[in-house]
Amino acid sequence: MKPVQVTIAEPYDSFVEAQLESGVFKSAEDVVEAGLTLLQEEQARIEWLRNALIAGENSGPSVPFECEEFKALMRERHLRTRASQET
């Protein structure tokens, strides 16, 4: 662990104090660490989405999608699954 000194301005200072007073966190360091954890998770989600978008763009041209045809296929598959489970 590396010691770091941070100055927190309003409104974050009041927020940190409220978290400490409520007992949710034991120290200001815990509050900051929780915030950094959320930031890290959010950045990971953004990176995953960015990669998914790039993969989609690289997957080739789009093809037409027939919604009603798809729903009919799913209903048929569901009915077959139910029928096989009942026997």
mmCIF file of N, CA and C in Angstrom:
data_model
loop_
_atom_site.group_PDB
_atom_site.id
_atom_site.type_symbol
_atom_site.label_atom_id
_atom_site.label_comp_id
_atom_site.label_asym_id
_atom_site.label_seq_id
_atom_site.Cartn_x
_atom_site.Cartn_y
_atom_site.Cartn_z
ATOM 1 N N MET A 1 0.854 -1.170 0.000
ATOM 2 C CA MET A 1 0.000 0.000 0.000
ATOM 3 C C MET A 1 0.897 1.229 0.000
ATOM 4 N N LYS A 2 0.537 2.196 -0.808
ATOM 5 C CA LYS A 2 1.304 3.430 -0.929
ATOM 6 C C LYS A 2 0.547 4.562 -0.250
ATOM 7 N N PRO A 3 1.169 5.249 0.709
ATOM 8 C CA PRO A 3 0.467 6.366 1.342
ATOM 9 C C PRO A 3 0.332 7.542 0.372
ATOM 10 N N VAL A 4 -0.891 8.090 0.305
ATOM 11 C CA VAL A 4 -1.179 9.224 -0.572
ATOM 12 C C VAL A 4 -2.021 10.213 0.222
ATOM 13 N N GLN A 5 -1.702 11.481 0.093
ATOM 14 C CA GLN A 5 -2.487 12.512 0.767
ATOM 15 C C GLN A 5 -3.358 13.200 -0.279
ATOM 16 N N VAL A 6 -4.647 13.297 0.014
ATOM 17 C CA VAL A 6 -5.598 13.878 -0.925
ATOM 18 C C VAL A 6 -6.419 14.938 -0.199
ATOM 19 N N THR A 7 -6.638 16.053 -0.862
ATOM 20 C CA THR A 7 -7.520 17.090 -0.338
ATOM 21 C C THR A 7 -8.855 16.958 -1.040
ATOM 22 N N ILE A 8 -9.915 16.842 -0.252
ATOM 23 C CA ILE A 8 -11.253 16.654 -0.811
ATOM 24 C C ILE A 8 -12.071 17.918 -0.578
ATOM 25 N N ALA A 9 -12.567 18.504 -1.657
ATOM 26 C CA ALA A 9 -13.350 19.738 -1.574
ATOM 27 C C ALA A 9 -14.840 19.400 -1.484
ATOM 28 N N GLU A 10 -15.627 20.415 -1.214
ATOM 29 C CA GLU A 10 -17.088 20.269 -1.208
ATOM 30 C C GLU A 10 -17.559 19.975 -2.619
ATOM 31 N N PRO A 11 -18.592 19.227 -2.847
ATOM 32 C CA PRO A 11 -19.479 18.605 -1.868
ATOM 33 C C PRO A 11 -18.981 17.244 -1.380
ATOM 34 N N TYR A 12 -17.829 16.804 -1.873
ATOM 35 C CA TYR A 12 -17.339 15.470 -1.520
ATOM 36 C C TYR A 12 -16.937 15.367 -0.055
ATOM 37 N N ASP A 13 -16.418 16.440 0.504
ATOM 38 C CA ASP A 13 -16.030 16.429 1.910
ATOM 39 C C ASP A 13 -17.243 16.124 2.792
ATOM 40 N N SER A 14 -18.353 16.787 2.513
ATOM 41 C CA SER A 14 -19.583 16.541 3.285
ATOM 42 C C SER A 14 -20.086 15.121 3.076
ATOM 43 N N PHE A 15 -19.957 14.633 1.863
ATOM 44 C CA PHE A 15 -20.395 13.267 1.576
ATOM 45 C C PHE A 15 -19.571 12.259 2.371
ATOM 46 N N VAL A 16 -18.251 12.443 2.366
ATOM 47 C CA VAL A 16 -17.380 11.534 3.121
ATOM 48 C C VAL A 16 -17.746 11.584 4.604
ATOM 49 N N GLU A 17 -17.925 12.770 5.140
ATOM 50 C CA GLU A 17 -18.298 12.914 6.548
ATOM 51 C C GLU A 17 -19.620 12.203 6.850
ATOM 52 N N ALA A 18 -20.591 12.364 5.965
ATOM 53 C CA ALA A 18 -21.888 11.708 6.171
ATOM 54 C C ALA A 18 -21.743 10.192 6.171
ATOM 55 N N GLN A 19 -20.884 9.667 5.299
ATOM 56 C CA GLN A 19 -20.663 8.223 5.256
ATOM 57 C C GLN A 19 -20.025 7.738 6.553
ATOM 58 N N LEU A 20 -19.100 8.514 7.080
ATOM 59 C CA LEU A 20 -18.440 8.147 8.330
ATOM 60 C C LEU A 20 -19.413 8.226 9.504
ATOM 61 N N GLU A 21 -20.219 9.298 9.543
ATOM 62 C CA GLU A 21 -21.185 9.465 10.629
ATOM 63 C C GLU A 21 -22.257 8.382 10.616
ATOM 64 N N SER A 22 -22.614 7.907 9.425
ATOM 65 C CA SER A 22 -23.656 6.876 9.333
ATOM 66 C C SER A 22 -23.133 5.498 9.726
ATOM 67 N N GLY A 23 -21.821 5.377 9.784
ATOM 68 C CA GLY A 23 -21.246 4.084 10.143
ATOM 69 C C GLY A 23 -21.062 3.156 8.964
ATOM 70 N N VAL A 24 -21.383 3.623 7.770
ATOM 71 C CA VAL A 24 -21.221 2.793 6.574
ATOM 72 C C VAL A 24 -19.744 2.496 6.351
ATOM 73 N N PHE A 25 -18.898 3.478 6.602
ATOM 74 C CA PHE A 25 -17.454 3.311 6.437
ATOM 75 C C PHE A 25 -16.757 3.675 7.738
ATOM 76 N N LYS A 26 -15.596 3.069 7.966
ATOM 77 C CA LYS A 26 -14.839 3.311 9.192
ATOM 78 C C LYS A 26 -13.854 4.461 9.051
ATOM 79 N N SER A 27 -13.441 4.748 7.805
ATOM 80 C CA SER A 27 -12.453 5.802 7.607
ATOM 81 C C SER A 27 -12.662 6.475 6.256
ATOM 82 N N ALA A 28 -12.088 7.664 6.131
ATOM 83 C CA ALA A 28 -12.148 8.371 4.852
ATOM 84 C C ALA A 28 -11.448 7.556 3.774
ATOM 85 N N GLU A 29 -10.392 6.854 4.148
ATOM 86 C CA GLU A 29 -9.678 6.011 3.191
ATOM 87 C C GLU A 29 -10.601 4.934 2.619
ATOM 88 N N ASP A 30 -11.454 4.372 3.476
ATOM 89 C CA ASP A 30 -12.404 3.350 3.013
ATOM 90 C C ASP A 30 -13.400 3.927 2.011
ATOM 91 N N VAL A 31 -13.845 5.162 2.256
ATOM 92 C CA VAL A 31 -14.785 5.824 1.341
ATOM 93 C C VAL A 31 -14.118 6.049 -0.011
ATOM 94 N N VAL A 32 -12.902 6.569 0.018
ATOM 95 C CA VAL A 32 -12.173 6.834 -1.231
ATOM 96 C C VAL A 32 -11.896 5.526 -1.967
ATOM 97 N N GLU A 33 -11.500 4.483 -1.237
ATOM 98 C CA GLU A 33 -11.232 3.184 -1.865
ATOM 99 C C GLU A 33 -12.499 2.624 -2.529
ATOM 100 N N ALA A 34 -13.647 2.773 -1.877
ATOM 101 C CA ALA A 34 -14.905 2.301 -2.471
ATOM 102 C C ALA A 34 -15.199 3.064 -3.759
ATOM 103 N N GLY A 35 -14.961 4.368 -3.743
ATOM 104 C CA GLY A 35 -15.178 5.171 -4.946
ATOM 105 C C GLY A 35 -14.237 4.770 -6.070
ATOM 106 N N LEU A 36 -12.979 4.514 -5.741
ATOM 107 C CA LEU A 36 -12.014 4.079 -6.759
ATOM 108 C C LEU A 36 -12.369 2.709 -7.309
ATOM 109 N N THR A 37 -12.891 1.834 -6.450
ATOM 110 C CA THR A 37 -13.329 0.514 -6.906
ATOM 111 C C THR A 37 -14.458 0.643 -7.921
ATOM 112 N N LEU A 38 -15.425 1.509 -7.625
ATOM 113 C CA LEU A 38 -16.527 1.741 -8.565
ATOM 114 C C LEU A 38 -16.019 2.320 -9.880
ATOM 115 N N LEU A 39 -15.082 3.249 -9.807
ATOM 116 C CA LEU A 39 -14.507 3.842 -11.006
ATOM 117 C C LEU A 39 -13.796 2.783 -11.839
ATOM 118 N N GLN A 40 -13.054 1.919 -11.181
ATOM 119 C CA GLN A 40 -12.342 0.845 -11.878
ATOM 120 C C GLN A 40 -13.330 -0.111 -12.551
ATOM 121 N N GLU A 41 -14.405 -0.472 -11.858
ATOM 122 C CA GLU A 41 -15.424 -1.356 -12.437
ATOM 123 C C GLU A 41 -16.101 -0.701 -13.633
ATOM 124 N N GLU A 42 -16.400 0.597 -13.512
ATOM 125 C CA GLU A 42 -17.042 1.325 -14.608
ATOM 126 C C GLU A 42 -16.132 1.377 -15.828
ATOM 127 N N GLN A 43 -14.856 1.619 -15.613
ATOM 128 C CA GLN A 43 -13.911 1.654 -16.725
ATOM 129 C C GLN A 43 -13.784 0.280 -17.384
ATOM 130 N N ALA A 44 -13.847 -0.785 -16.591
ATOM 131 C CA ALA A 44 -13.799 -2.140 -17.151
ATOM 132 C C ALA A 44 -15.032 -2.403 -18.007
ATOM 133 N N ARG A 45 -16.210 -1.941 -17.551
ATOM 134 C CA ARG A 45 -17.440 -2.101 -18.336
ATOM 135 C C ARG A 45 -17.350 -1.317 -19.646
ATOM 136 N N ILE A 46 -16.819 -0.106 -19.584
ATOM 137 C CA ILE A 46 -16.674 0.709 -20.792
ATOM 138 C C ILE A 46 -15.715 0.034 -21.764
ATOM 139 N N GLU A 47 -14.626 -0.511 -21.268
ATOM 140 C CA GLU A 47 -13.658 -1.203 -22.126
ATOM 141 C C GLU A 47 -14.288 -2.438 -22.769
ATOM 142 N N TRP A 48 -15.091 -3.188 -21.980
ATOM 143 C CA TRP A 48 -15.767 -4.363 -22.523
ATOM 144 C C TRP A 48 -16.721 -3.931 -23.640
ATOM 145 N N LEU A 49 -17.487 -2.876 -23.403
ATOM 146 C CA LEU A 49 -18.430 -2.381 -24.403
ATOM 147 C C LEU A 49 -17.699 -1.901 -25.646
ATOM 148 N N ARG A 50 -16.604 -1.179 -25.464
ATOM 149 C CA ARG A 50 -15.807 -0.698 -26.594
ATOM 150 C C ARG A 50 -15.320 -1.892 -27.436
ATOM 151 N N ASN A 51 -14.829 -2.930 -26.772
ATOM 152 C CA ASN A 51 -14.365 -4.126 -27.486
ATOM 153 C C ASN A 51 -15.506 -4.837 -28.205
ATOM 154 N N ALA A 52 -16.681 -4.888 -27.568
ATOM 155 C CA ALA A 52 -17.841 -5.516 -28.202
ATOM 156 C C ALA A 52 -18.271 -4.725 -29.437
ATOM 157 N N LEU A 53 -18.233 -3.409 -29.354
ATOM 158 C CA LEU A 53 -18.585 -2.580 -30.515
ATOM 159 C C LEU A 53 -17.597 -2.784 -31.661
ATOM 160 N N ILE A 54 -16.314 -2.850 -31.340
ATOM 161 C CA ILE A 54 -15.301 -3.080 -32.364
ATOM 162 C C ILE A 54 -15.497 -4.453 -32.995
ATOM 163 N N ALA A 55 -15.767 -5.462 -32.174
ATOM 164 C CA ALA A 55 -16.004 -6.812 -32.698
ATOM 165 C C ALA A 55 -17.224 -6.814 -33.611
ATOM 166 N N GLY A 56 -18.265 -6.086 -33.228
ATOM 167 C CA GLY A 56 -19.456 -6.002 -34.063
ATOM 168 C C GLY A 56 -19.172 -5.327 -35.386
ATOM 169 N N GLU A 57 -18.402 -4.256 -35.339
ATOM 170 C CA GLU A 57 -18.051 -3.557 -36.583
ATOM 171 C C GLU A 57 -17.209 -4.435 -37.494
ATOM 172 N N ASN A 58 -16.353 -5.266 -36.896
ATOM 173 C CA ASN A 58 -15.469 -6.128 -37.680
ATOM 174 C C ASN A 58 -16.133 -7.428 -38.127
ATOM 175 N N SER A 59 -17.359 -7.671 -37.678
ATOM 176 C CA SER A 59 -18.013 -8.949 -37.981
ATOM 177 C C SER A 59 -18.631 -8.993 -39.371
ATOM 178 N N GLY A 60 -18.609 -7.902 -40.074
ATOM 179 C CA GLY A 60 -19.156 -7.884 -41.423
ATOM 180 C C GLY A 60 -20.441 -7.103 -41.497
ATOM 181 N N PRO A 61 -21.019 -7.092 -42.685
ATOM 182 C CA PRO A 61 -22.247 -6.312 -42.869
ATOM 183 C C PRO A 61 -23.421 -6.938 -42.121
ATOM 184 N N SER A 62 -24.360 -6.104 -41.760
ATOM 185 C CA SER A 62 -25.546 -6.589 -41.069
ATOM 186 C C SER A 62 -26.454 -7.316 -42.050
ATOM 187 N N VAL A 63 -27.297 -8.166 -41.482
ATOM 188 C CA VAL A 63 -28.270 -8.901 -42.301
ATOM 189 C C VAL A 63 -29.659 -8.548 -41.793
ATOM 190 N N PRO A 64 -30.663 -8.589 -42.657
ATOM 191 C CA PRO A 64 -32.020 -8.272 -42.220
ATOM 192 C C PRO A 64 -32.484 -9.236 -41.116
ATOM 193 N N PHE A 65 -33.254 -8.717 -40.191
ATOM 194 C CA PHE A 65 -33.779 -9.508 -39.082
ATOM 195 C C PHE A 65 -35.294 -9.441 -39.124
ATOM 196 N N GLU A 66 -35.917 -10.602 -39.234
ATOM 197 C CA GLU A 66 -37.375 -10.685 -39.271
ATOM 198 C C GLU A 66 -37.893 -11.023 -37.877
ATOM 199 N N CYS A 67 -38.417 -10.040 -37.200
ATOM 200 C CA CYS A 67 -38.867 -10.193 -35.821
ATOM 201 C C CYS A 67 -39.968 -11.256 -35.689
ATOM 202 N N GLU A 68 -40.975 -11.192 -36.514
ATOM 203 C CA GLU A 68 -42.090 -12.139 -36.411
ATOM 204 C C GLU A 68 -41.630 -13.571 -36.693
ATOM 205 N N GLU A 69 -40.757 -13.734 -37.662
ATOM 206 C CA GLU A 69 -40.219 -15.055 -37.972
ATOM 207 C C GLU A 69 -39.430 -15.606 -36.783
ATOM 208 N N PHE A 70 -38.651 -14.755 -36.144
ATOM 209 C CA PHE A 70 -37.873 -15.159 -34.982
ATOM 210 C C PHE A 70 -38.791 -15.561 -33.827
ATOM 211 N N LYS A 71 -39.829 -14.758 -33.569
ATOM 212 C CA LYS A 71 -40.757 -15.085 -32.476
ATOM 213 C C LYS A 71 -41.465 -16.416 -32.741
ATOM 214 N N ALA A 72 -41.851 -16.669 -33.979
ATOM 215 C CA ALA A 72 -42.503 -17.930 -34.322
ATOM 216 C C ALA A 72 -41.550 -19.093 -34.090
ATOM 217 N N LEU A 73 -40.307 -18.932 -34.474
ATOM 218 C CA LEU A 73 -39.308 -19.969 -34.266
ATOM 219 C C LEU A 73 -39.117 -20.245 -32.778
ATOM 220 N N MET A 74 -39.071 -19.213 -31.980
ATOM 221 C CA MET A 74 -38.894 -19.380 -30.534
ATOM 222 C C MET A 74 -40.121 -20.046 -29.899
ATOM 223 N N ARG A 75 -41.306 -19.677 -30.342
ATOM 224 C CA ARG A 75 -42.516 -20.336 -29.825
ATOM 225 C C ARG A 75 -42.488 -21.822 -30.156
ATOM 226 N N GLU A 76 -42.139 -22.152 -31.395
ATOM 227 C CA GLU A 76 -42.070 -23.541 -31.823
ATOM 228 C C GLU A 76 -41.041 -24.312 -30.987
ATOM 229 N N ARG A 77 -39.889 -23.726 -30.784
ATOM 230 C CA ARG A 77 -38.836 -24.371 -29.987
ATOM 231 C C ARG A 77 -39.312 -24.576 -28.553
ATOM 232 N N HIS A 78 -39.991 -23.583 -27.997
ATOM 233 C CA HIS A 78 -40.499 -23.687 -26.634
ATOM 234 C C HIS A 78 -41.534 -24.809 -26.525
ATOM 235 N N LEU A 79 -42.432 -24.880 -27.489
ATOM 236 C CA LEU A 79 -43.454 -25.929 -27.461
ATOM 237 C C LEU A 79 -42.821 -27.320 -27.576
ATOM 238 N N ARG A 80 -41.805 -27.466 -28.423
ATOM 239 C CA ARG A 80 -41.119 -28.758 -28.546
ATOM 240 C C ARG A 80 -40.426 -29.139 -27.241
ATOM 241 N N THR A 81 -39.814 -28.162 -26.596
ATOM 242 C CA THR A 81 -39.125 -28.415 -25.330
ATOM 243 C C THR A 81 -40.117 -28.840 -24.262
ATOM 244 N N ARG A 82 -41.246 -28.119 -24.181
ATOM 245 C CA ARG A 82 -42.285 -28.485 -23.201
ATOM 246 C C ARG A 82 -42.828 -29.869 -23.466
ATOM 247 N N ALA A 83 -43.069 -30.178 -24.742
ATOM 248 C CA ALA A 83 -43.618 -31.497 -25.103
ATOM 249 C C ALA A 83 -42.637 -32.608 -24.723
ATOM 250 N N SER A 84 -41.355 -32.401 -24.932
ATOM 251 C CA SER A 84 -40.376 -33.438 -24.616
ATOM 252 C C SER A 84 -40.211 -33.593 -23.105
ATOM 253 N N GLN A 85 -40.441 -32.544 -22.336
ATOM 254 C CA GLN A 85 -40.329 -32.612 -20.880
ATOM 255 C C GLN A 85 -41.533 -33.312 -20.262
ATOM 256 N N GLU A 86 -42.676 -33.253 -20.937
ATOM 257 C CA GLU A 86 -43.893 -33.875 -20.427
ATOM 258 C C GLU A 86 -43.929 -35.378 -20.655
ATOM 259 N N THR A 87 -43.124 -35.852 -21.582
ATOM 260 C CA THR A 87 -43.139 -37.300 -21.864
ATOM 261 C C THR A 87 -42.122 -38.033 -21.053
#
